[in-house]
PDB file of C-alpha atoms and ligand atoms in Angstrom:
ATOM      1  CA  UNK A  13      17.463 -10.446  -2.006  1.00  0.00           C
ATOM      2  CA  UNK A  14      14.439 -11.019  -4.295  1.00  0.00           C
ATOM      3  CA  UNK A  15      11.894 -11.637  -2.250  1.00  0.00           C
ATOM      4  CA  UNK A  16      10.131  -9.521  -0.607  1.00  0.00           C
ATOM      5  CA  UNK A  17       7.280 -10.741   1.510  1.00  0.00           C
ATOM      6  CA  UNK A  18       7.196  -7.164   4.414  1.00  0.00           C
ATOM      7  CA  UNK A  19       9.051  -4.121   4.699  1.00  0.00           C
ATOM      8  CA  UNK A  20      11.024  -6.503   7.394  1.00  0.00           C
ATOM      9  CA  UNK A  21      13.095  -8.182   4.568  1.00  0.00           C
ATOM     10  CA  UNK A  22      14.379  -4.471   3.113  1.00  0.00           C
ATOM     11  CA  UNK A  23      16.902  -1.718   5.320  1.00  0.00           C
ATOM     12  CA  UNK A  24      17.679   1.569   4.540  1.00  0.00           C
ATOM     13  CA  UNK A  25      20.334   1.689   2.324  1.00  0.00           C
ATOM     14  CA  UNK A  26      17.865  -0.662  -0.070  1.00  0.00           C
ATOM     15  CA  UNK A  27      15.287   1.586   0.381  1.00  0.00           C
ATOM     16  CA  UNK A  28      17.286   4.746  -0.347  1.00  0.00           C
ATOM     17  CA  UNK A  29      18.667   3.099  -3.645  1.00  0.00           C
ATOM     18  CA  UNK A  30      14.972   2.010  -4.413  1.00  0.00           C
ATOM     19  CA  UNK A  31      14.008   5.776  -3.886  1.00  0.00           C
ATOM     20  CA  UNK A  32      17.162   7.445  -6.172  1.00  0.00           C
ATOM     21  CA  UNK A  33      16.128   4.841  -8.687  1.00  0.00           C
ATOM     22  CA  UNK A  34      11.978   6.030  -8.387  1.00  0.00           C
ATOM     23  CA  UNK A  35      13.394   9.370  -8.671  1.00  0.00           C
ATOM     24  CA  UNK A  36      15.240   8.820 -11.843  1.00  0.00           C
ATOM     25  CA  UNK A  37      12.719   6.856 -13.859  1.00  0.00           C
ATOM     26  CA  UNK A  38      10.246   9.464 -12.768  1.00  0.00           C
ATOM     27  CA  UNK A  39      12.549  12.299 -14.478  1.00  0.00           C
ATOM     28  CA  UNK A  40      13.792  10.997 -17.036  1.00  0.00           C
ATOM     29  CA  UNK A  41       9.916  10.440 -18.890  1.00  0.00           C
ATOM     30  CA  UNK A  42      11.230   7.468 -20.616  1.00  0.00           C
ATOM     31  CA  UNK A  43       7.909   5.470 -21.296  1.00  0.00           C
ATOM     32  CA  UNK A  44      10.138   2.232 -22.701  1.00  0.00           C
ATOM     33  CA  UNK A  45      13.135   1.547 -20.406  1.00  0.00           C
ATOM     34  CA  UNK A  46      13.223  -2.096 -21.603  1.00  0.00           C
ATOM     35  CA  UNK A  47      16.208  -4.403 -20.257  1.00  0.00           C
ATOM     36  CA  UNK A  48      14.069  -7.665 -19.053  1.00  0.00           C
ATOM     37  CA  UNK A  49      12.823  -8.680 -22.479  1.00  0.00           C
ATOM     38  CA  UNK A  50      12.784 -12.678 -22.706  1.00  0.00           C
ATOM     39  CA  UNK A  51      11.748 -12.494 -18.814  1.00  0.00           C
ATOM     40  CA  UNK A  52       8.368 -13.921 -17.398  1.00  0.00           C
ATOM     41  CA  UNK A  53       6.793 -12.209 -14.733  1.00  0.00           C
ATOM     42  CA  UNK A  54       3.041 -13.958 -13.697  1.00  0.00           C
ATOM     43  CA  UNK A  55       0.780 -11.347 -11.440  1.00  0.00           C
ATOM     44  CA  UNK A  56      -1.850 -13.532  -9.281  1.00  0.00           C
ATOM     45  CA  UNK A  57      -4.431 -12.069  -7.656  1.00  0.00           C
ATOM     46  CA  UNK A  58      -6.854 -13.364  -5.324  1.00  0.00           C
ATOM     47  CA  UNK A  59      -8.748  -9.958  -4.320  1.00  0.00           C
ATOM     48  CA  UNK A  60      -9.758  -7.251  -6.178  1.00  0.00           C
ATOM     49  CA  UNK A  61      -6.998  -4.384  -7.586  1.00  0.00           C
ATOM     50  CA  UNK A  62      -6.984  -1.484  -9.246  1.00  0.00           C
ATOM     51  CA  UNK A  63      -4.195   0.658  -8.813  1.00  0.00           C
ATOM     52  CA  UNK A  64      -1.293  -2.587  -7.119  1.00  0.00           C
ATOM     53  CA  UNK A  65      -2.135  -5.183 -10.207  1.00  0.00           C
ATOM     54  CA  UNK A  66      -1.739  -2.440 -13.573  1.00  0.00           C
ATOM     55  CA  UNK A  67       1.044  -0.264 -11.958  1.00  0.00           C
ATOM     56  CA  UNK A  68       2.455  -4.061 -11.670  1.00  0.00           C
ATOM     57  CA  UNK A  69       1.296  -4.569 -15.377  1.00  0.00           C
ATOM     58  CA  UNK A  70       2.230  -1.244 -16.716  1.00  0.00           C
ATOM     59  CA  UNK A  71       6.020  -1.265 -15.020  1.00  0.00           C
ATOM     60  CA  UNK A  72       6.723  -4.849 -16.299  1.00  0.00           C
ATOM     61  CA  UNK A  73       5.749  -4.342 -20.229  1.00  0.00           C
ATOM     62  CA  UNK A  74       7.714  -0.857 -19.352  1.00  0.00           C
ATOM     63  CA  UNK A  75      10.685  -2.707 -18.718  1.00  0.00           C
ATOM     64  CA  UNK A  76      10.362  -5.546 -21.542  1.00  0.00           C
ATOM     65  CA  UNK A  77       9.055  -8.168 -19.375  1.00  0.00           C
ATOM     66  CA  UNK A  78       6.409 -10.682 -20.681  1.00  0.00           C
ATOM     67  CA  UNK A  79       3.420 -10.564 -18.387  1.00  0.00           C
ATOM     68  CA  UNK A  80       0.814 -13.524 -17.687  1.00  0.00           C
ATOM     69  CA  UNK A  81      -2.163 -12.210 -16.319  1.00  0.00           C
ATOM     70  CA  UNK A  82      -3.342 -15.543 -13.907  1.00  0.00           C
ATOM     71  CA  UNK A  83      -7.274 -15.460 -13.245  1.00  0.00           C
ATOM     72  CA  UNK A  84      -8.044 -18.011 -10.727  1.00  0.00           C
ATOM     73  CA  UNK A  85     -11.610 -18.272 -12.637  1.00  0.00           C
ATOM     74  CA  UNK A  86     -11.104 -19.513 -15.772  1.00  0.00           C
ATOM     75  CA  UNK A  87      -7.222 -21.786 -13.876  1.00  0.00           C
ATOM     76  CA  UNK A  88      -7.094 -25.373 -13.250  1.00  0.00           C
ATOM     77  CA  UNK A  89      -7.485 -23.659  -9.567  1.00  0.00           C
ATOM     78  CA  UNK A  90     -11.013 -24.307  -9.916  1.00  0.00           C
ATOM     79  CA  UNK A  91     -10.581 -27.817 -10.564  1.00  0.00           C
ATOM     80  CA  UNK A  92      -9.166 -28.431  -7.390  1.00  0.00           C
ATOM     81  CA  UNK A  93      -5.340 -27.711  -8.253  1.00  0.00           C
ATOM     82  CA  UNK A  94      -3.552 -26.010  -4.879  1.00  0.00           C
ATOM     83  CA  UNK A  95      -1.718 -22.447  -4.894  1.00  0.00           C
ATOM     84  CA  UNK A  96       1.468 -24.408  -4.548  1.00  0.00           C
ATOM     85  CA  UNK A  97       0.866 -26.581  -7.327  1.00  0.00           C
ATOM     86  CA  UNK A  98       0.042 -23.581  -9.570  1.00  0.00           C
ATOM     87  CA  UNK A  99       3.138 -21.863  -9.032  1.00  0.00           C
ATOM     88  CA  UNK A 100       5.427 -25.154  -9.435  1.00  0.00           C
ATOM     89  CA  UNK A 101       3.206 -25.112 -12.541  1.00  0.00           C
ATOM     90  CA  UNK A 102       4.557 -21.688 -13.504  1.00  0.00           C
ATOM     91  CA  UNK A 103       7.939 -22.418 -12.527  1.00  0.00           C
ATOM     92  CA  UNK A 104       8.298 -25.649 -14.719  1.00  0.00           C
ATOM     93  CA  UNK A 105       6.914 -23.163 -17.438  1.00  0.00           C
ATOM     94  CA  UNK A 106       9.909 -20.990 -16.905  1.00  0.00           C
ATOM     95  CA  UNK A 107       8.341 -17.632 -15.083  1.00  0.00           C
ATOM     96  CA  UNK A 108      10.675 -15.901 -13.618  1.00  0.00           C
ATOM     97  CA  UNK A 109       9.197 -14.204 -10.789  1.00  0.00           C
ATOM     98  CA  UNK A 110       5.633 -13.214  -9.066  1.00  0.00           C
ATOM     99  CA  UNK A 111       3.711 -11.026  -7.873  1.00  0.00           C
ATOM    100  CA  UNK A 112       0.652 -12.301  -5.379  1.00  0.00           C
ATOM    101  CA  UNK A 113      -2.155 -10.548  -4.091  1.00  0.00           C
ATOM    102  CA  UNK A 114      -3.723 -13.201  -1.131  1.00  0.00           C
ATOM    103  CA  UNK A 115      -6.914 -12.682   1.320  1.00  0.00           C
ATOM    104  CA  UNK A 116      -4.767 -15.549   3.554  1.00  0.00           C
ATOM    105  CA  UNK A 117      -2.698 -13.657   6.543  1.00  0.00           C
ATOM    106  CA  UNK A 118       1.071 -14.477   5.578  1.00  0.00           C
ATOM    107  CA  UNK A 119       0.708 -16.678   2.844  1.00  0.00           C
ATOM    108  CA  UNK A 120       3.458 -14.492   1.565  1.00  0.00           C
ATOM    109  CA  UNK A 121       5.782 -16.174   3.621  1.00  0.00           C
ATOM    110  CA  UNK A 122       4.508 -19.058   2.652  1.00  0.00           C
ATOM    111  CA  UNK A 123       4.944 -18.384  -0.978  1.00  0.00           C
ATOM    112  CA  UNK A 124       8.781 -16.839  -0.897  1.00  0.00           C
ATOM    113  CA  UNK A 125      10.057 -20.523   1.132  1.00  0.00           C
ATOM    114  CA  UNK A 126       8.513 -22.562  -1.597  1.00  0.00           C
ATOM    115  CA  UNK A 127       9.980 -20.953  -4.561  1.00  0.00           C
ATOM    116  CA  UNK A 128      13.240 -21.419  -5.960  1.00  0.00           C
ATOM    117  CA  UNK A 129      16.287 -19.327  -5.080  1.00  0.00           C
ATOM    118  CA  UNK A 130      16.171 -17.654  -8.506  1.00  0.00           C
ATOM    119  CA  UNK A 131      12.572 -16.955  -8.977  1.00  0.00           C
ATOM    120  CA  UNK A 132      11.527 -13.482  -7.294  1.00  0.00           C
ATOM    121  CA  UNK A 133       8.557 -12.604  -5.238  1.00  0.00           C
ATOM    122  CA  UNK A 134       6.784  -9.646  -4.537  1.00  0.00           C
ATOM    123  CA  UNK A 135       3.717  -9.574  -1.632  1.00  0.00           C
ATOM    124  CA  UNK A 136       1.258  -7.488  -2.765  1.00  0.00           C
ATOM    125  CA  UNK A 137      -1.008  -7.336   0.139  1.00  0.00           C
ATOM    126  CA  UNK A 138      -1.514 -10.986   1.877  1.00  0.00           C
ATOM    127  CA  UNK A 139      -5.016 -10.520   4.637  1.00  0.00           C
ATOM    128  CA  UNK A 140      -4.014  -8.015   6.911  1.00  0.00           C
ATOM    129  CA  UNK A 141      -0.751  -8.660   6.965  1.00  0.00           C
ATOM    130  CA  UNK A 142       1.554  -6.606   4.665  1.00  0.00           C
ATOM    131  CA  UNK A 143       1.128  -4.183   1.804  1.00  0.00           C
ATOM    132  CA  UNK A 144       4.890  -3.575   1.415  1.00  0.00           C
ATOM    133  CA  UNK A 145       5.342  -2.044  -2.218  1.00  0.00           C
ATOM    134  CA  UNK A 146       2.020   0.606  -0.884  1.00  0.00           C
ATOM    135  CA  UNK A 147       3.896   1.629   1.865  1.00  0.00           C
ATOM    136  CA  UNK A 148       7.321   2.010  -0.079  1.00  0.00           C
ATOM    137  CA  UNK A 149       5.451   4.611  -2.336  1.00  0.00           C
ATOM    138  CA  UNK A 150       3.507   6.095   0.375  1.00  0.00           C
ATOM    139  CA  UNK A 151       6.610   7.140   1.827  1.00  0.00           C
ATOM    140  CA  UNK A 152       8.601   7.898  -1.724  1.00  0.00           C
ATOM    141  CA  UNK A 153       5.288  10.550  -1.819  1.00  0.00           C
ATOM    142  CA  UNK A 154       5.886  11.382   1.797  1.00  0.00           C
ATOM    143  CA  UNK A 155       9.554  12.158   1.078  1.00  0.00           C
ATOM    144  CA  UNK A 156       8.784  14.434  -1.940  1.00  0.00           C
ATOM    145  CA  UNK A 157       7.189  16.375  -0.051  1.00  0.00           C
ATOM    146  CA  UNK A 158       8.615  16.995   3.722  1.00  0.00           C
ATOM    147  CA  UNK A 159      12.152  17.257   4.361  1.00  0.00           C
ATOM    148  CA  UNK A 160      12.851  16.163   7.802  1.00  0.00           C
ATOM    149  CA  UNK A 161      11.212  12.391   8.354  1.00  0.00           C
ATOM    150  CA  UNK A 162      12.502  12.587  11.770  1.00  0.00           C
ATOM    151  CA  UNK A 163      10.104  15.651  12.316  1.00  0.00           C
ATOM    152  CA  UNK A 164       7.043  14.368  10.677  1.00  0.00           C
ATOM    153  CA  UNK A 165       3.625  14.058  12.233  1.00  0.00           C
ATOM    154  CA  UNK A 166       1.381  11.988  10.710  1.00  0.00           C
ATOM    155  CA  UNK A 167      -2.283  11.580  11.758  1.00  0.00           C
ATOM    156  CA  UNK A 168      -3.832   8.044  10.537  1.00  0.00           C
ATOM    157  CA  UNK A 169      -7.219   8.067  10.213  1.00  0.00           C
ATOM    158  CA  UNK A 170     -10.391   5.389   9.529  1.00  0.00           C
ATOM    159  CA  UNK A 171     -10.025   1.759   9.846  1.00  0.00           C
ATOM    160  CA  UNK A 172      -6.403   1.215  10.766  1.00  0.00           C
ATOM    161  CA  UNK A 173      -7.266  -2.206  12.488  1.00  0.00           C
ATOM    162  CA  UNK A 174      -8.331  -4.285   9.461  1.00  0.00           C
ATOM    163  CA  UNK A 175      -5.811  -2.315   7.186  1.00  0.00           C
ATOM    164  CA  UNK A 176      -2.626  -4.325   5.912  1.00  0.00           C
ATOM    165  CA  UNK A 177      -0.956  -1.101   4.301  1.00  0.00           C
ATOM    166  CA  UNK A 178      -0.814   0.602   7.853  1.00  0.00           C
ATOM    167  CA  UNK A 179       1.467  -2.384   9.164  1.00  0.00           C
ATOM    168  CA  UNK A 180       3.844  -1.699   6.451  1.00  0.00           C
ATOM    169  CA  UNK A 181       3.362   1.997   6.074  1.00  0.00           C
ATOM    170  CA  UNK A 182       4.487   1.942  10.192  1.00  0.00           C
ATOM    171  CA  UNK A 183       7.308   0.054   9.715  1.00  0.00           C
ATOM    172  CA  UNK A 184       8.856   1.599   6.815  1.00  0.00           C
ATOM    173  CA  UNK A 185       8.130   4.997   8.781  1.00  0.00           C
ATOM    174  CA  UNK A 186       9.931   3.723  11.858  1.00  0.00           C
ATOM    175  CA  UNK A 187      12.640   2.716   9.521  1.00  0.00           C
ATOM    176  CA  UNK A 188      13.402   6.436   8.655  1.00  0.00           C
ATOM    177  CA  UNK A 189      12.746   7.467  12.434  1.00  0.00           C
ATOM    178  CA  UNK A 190       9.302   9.018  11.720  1.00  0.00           C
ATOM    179  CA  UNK A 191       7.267   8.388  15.153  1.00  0.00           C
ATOM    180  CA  UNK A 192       5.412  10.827  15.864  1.00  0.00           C
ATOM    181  CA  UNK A 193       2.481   8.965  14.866  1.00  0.00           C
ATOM    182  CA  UNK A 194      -1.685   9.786  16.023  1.00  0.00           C
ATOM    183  CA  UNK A 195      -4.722   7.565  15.028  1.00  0.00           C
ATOM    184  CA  UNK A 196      -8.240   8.417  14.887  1.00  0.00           C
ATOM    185  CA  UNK A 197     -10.966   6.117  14.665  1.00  0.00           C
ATOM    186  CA  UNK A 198     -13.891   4.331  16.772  1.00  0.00           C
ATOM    187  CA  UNK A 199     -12.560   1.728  18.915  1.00  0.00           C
ATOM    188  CA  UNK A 200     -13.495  -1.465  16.604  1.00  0.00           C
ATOM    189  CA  UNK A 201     -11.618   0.040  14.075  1.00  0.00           C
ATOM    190  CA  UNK A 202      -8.427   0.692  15.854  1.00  0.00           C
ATOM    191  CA  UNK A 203      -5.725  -1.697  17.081  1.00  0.00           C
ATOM    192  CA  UNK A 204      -5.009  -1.662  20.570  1.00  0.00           C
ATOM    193  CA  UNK A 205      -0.782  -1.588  20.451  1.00  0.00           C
ATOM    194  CA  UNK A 206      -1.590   1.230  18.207  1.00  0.00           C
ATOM    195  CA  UNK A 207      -0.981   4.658  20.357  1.00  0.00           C
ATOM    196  CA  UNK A 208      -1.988   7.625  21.015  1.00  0.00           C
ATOM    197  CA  UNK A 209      -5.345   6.695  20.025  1.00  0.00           C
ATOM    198  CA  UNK A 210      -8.464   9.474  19.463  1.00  0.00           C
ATOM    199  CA  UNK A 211     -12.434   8.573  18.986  1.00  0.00           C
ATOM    200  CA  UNK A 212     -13.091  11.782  18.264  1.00  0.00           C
ATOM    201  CA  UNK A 213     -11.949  14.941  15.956  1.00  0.00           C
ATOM    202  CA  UNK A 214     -11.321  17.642  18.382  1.00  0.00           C
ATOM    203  CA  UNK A 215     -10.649  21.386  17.605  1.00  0.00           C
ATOM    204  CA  UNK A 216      -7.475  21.786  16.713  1.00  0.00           C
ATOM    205  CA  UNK A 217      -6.651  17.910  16.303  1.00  0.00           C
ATOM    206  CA  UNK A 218      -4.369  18.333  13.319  1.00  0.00           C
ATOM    207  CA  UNK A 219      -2.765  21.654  14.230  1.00  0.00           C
ATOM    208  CA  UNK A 220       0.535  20.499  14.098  1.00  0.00           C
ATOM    209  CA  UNK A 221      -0.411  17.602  11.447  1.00  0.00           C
ATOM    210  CA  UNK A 222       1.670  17.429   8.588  1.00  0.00           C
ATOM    211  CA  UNK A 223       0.488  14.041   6.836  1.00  0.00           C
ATOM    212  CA  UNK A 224      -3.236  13.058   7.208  1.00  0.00           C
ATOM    213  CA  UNK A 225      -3.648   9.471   5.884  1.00  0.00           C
ATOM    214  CA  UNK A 226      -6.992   8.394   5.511  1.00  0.00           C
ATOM    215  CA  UNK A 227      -8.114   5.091   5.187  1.00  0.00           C
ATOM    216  CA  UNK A 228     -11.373   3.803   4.172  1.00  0.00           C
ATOM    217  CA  UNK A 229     -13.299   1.011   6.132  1.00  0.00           C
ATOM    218  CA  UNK A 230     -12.135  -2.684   4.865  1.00  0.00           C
ATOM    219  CA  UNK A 231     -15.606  -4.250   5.750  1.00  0.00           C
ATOM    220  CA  UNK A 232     -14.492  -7.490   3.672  1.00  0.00           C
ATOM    221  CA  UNK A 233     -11.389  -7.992   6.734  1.00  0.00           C
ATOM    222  CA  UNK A 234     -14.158  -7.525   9.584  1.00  0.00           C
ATOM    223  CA  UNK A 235     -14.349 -10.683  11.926  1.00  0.00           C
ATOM    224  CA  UNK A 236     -18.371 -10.256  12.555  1.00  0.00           C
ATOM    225  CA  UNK A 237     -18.287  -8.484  15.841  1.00  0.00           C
ATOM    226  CA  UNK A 238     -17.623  -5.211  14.572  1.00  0.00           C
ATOM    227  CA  UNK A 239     -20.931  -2.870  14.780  1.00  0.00           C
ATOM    228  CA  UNK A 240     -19.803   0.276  12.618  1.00  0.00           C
ATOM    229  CA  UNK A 241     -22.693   2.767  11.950  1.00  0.00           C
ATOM    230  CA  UNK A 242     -21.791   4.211   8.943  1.00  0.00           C
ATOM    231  CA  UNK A 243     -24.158   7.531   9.017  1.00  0.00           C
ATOM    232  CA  UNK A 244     -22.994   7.934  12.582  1.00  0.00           C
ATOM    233  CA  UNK A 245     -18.765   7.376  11.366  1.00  0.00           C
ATOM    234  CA  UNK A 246     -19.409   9.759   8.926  1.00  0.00           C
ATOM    235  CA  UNK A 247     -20.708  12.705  11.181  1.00  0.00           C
ATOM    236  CA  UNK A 248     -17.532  11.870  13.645  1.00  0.00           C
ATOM    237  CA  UNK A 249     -15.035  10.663  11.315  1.00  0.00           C
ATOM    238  CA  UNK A 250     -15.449  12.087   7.759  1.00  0.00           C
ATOM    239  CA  UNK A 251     -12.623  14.170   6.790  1.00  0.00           C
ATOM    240  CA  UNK A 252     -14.261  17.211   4.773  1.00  0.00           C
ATOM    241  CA  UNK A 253     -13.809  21.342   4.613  1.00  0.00           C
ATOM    242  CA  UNK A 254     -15.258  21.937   7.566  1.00  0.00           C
ATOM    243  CA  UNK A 255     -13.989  19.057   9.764  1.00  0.00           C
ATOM    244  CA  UNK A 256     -10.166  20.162   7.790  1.00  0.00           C
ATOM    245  CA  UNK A 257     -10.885  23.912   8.597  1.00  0.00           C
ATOM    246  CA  UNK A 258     -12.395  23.194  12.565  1.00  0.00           C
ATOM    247  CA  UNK A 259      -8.888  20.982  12.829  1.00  0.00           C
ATOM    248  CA  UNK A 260      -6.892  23.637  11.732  1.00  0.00           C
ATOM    249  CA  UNK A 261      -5.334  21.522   8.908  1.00  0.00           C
ATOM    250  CA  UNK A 262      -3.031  22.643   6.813  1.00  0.00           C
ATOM    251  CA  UNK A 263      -0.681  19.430   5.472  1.00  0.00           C
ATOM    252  CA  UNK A 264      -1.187  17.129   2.757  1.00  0.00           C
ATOM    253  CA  UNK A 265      -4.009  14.160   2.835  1.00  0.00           C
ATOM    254  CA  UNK A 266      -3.223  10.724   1.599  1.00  0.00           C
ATOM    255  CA  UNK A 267      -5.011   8.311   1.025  1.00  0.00           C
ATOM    256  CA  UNK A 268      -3.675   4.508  -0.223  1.00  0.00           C
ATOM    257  CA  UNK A 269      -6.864   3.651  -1.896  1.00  0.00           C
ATOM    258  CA  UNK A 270      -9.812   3.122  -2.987  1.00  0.00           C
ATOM    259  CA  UNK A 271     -11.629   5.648  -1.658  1.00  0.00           C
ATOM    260  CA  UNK A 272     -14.939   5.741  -0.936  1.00  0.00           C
ATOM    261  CA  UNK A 273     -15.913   9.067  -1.816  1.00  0.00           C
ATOM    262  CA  UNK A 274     -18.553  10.051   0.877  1.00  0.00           C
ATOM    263  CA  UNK A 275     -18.193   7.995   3.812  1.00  0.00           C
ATOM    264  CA  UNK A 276     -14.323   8.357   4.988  1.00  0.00           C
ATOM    265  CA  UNK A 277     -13.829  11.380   2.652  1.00  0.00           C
ATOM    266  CA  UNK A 278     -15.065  13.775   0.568  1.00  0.00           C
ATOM    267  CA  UNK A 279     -15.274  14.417  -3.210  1.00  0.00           C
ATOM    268  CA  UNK A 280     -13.781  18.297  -2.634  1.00  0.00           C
ATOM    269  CA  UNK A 281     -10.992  17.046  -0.177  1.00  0.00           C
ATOM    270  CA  UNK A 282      -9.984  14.378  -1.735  1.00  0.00           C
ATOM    271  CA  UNK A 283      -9.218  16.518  -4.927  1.00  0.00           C
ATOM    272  CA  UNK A 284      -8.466  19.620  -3.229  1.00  0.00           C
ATOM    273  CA  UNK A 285      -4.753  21.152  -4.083  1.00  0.00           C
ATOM    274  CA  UNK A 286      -3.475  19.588  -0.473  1.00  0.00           C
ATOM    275  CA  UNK A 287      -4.574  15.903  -1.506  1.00  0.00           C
ATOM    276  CA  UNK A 288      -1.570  13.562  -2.871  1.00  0.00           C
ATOM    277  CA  UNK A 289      -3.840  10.735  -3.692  1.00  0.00           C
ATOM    278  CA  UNK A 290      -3.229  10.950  -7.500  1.00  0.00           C
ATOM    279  CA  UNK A 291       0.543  11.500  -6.680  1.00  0.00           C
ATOM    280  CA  UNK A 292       0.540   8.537  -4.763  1.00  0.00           C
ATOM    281  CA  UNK A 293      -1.075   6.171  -7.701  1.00  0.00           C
ATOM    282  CA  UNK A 294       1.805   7.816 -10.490  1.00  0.00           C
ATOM    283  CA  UNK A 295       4.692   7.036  -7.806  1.00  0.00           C
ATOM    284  CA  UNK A 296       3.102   3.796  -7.663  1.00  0.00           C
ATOM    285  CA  UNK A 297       4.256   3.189 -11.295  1.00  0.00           C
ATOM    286  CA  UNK A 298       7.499   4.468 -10.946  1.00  0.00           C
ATOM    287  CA  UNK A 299       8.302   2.914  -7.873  1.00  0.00           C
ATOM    288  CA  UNK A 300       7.105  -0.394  -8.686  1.00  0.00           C
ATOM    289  CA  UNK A 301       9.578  -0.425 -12.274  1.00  0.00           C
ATOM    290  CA  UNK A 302      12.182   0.815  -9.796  1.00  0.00           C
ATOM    291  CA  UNK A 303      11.385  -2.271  -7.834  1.00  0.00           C
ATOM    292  CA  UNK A 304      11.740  -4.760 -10.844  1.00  0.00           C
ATOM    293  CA  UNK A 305      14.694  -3.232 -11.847  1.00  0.00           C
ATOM    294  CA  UNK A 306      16.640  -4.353  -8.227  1.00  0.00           C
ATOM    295  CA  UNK A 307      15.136  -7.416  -7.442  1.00  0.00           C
ATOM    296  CA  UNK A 308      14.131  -9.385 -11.030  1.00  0.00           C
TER     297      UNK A 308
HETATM  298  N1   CP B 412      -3.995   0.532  -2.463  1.00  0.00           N
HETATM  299  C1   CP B 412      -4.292  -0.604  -3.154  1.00  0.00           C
HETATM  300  O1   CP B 412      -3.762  -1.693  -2.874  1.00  0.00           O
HETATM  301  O2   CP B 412      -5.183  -0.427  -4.176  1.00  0.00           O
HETATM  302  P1   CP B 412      -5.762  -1.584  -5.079  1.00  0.00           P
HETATM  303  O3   CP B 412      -6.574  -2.497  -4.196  1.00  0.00           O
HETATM  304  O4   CP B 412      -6.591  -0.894  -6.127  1.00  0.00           O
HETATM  305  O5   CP B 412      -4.596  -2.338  -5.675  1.00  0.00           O
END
């Protein structure tokens, strides 16, 4: 398997040895692992990244690999030249495997039928699809810290409708027979097969809360009907001190990023000593030269 389009194509036992491998890279401090030197990889991405494009960057040179950095800008994409023609393109020039980032809703699956057998793919977030290598280190973080997945609560909160890490994030959660699962939003911004579902922050909402993933509001996946106030989703939604301490919170926030520091969360929280977001970004590394190491 070297393709890997949703947290569909992976089962446990895959995950677990993707884990044990995290685990070990992340111990062991070694900066250089090397082992995929003469290798190709090509990272293509059509949105914005931060944090998914250089943990790709920095885990392939980690590992030996040769990186081309595509920019459909200054490609012969923007002389008319198709997606598929580009990565026959790359294919003739002997890359070895991918990594895509797509505003297109399953282009991913798209991508992994047209390439050959021995060229691998990774999805890294396709419209609102799938997110799959966020959610594999979302739960890697998860799994760090809480024992029992089984008995996990997790609280998702913000825009889980327009969000394609949540779809993964679900699935892989599922996977490891998490389900006790809460979102809180404002109706536009939640999906409807998504349940139990609260427009409000009650006393005691996150009591019994032990992961509170926050998610901020993807305005550039919104369809045009949505009519989000922002000063008005902030005084209902914002997760701060006082909304934390009212909730009678007292798990760990995550947060798959970016933030936006001030609307879905704030400044204090999201560095505060219960906040994993920074833990999240280093697993991200790890995980993702864990990844490489299976699957290229
Ligand atoms: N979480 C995430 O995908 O972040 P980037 O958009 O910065 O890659």
């Amino acid at each position: 398997m070297n393709k890997i389009t949703s947290i569909s194509n992976l089962n446990r036992t895959f995950v677990e040895d993707l884990f044990l491998k995290t685990k070990l890279i992340k111990k062991s401090k070694i900066i250089q692992l090397g082992g995929f030197e003469g290798k190709t990889i090509c990272l293509l991405f059509f949105e914005k990244s931060t944090r998914t494009k250089f943990s790709f960057e920095l885990a392939a040179k980690r590992l030996g690999f040769n990186v081309l950095d595509f920019s459909e800008e200054i490609s012969s994409m923007g002389k008319g030249e198709s997606l598929e023609d580009t990565l026959n393109t790359f294919v003739a020039m002997g890359v070895n495997g991918f990594v895509v980032r797509h505003p297109e809703d399953k282009i991913s699956l798209k991508i992994a039928k047209l390439l050959p057998d021995n060229v691998f793919f990774i999805n890294a977030g396709d419209g609102n699809h799938a997110h799959p290598t966020q959610a594999l280190l979302d739960v890697f973080t998860i799994q760090e810290n809480f024992q029992k997945m089984d008995q996990l609560e997790v609280a998702i909160l913000g825009d889980s409708k327009h969000s394609r890490v949540i779809p993964s994030f679900i699935e892989l959660l599922k996977l490891f027979n998490c389900n006790n699962l809460k979102f809180f939003g404002p109706p536009e911004l939640l999906n409807k097969e998504h349940a139990p579902a609260f427009n409000g922050i009650e006393a005691d909402a996150f009591f019994k809360t032990d992961v509170l993933f926050v998610l901020r509001i993807q305005k550039e996946r919104f369809q045009g009907f949505e009519n989000i106030n922002m000063k008005t989703f902030i005084e209902e939604f914002q997760i701060n001190t006082n909304v934390l301490k009212a909730s009678n919170f007292s798990g760990r926030l995550m947060h798959p990023g970016p933030l936006n520091i001030n609307h879905e969360i704030t400044e204090e929280v999201a560095a505060s000593s219960s906040s994993l977001v920074l833990n999240q970004v280093s697993n991200g590394v790890f995980l993702r030269t864990a990844l490489l190491q299976l699957i290229a």
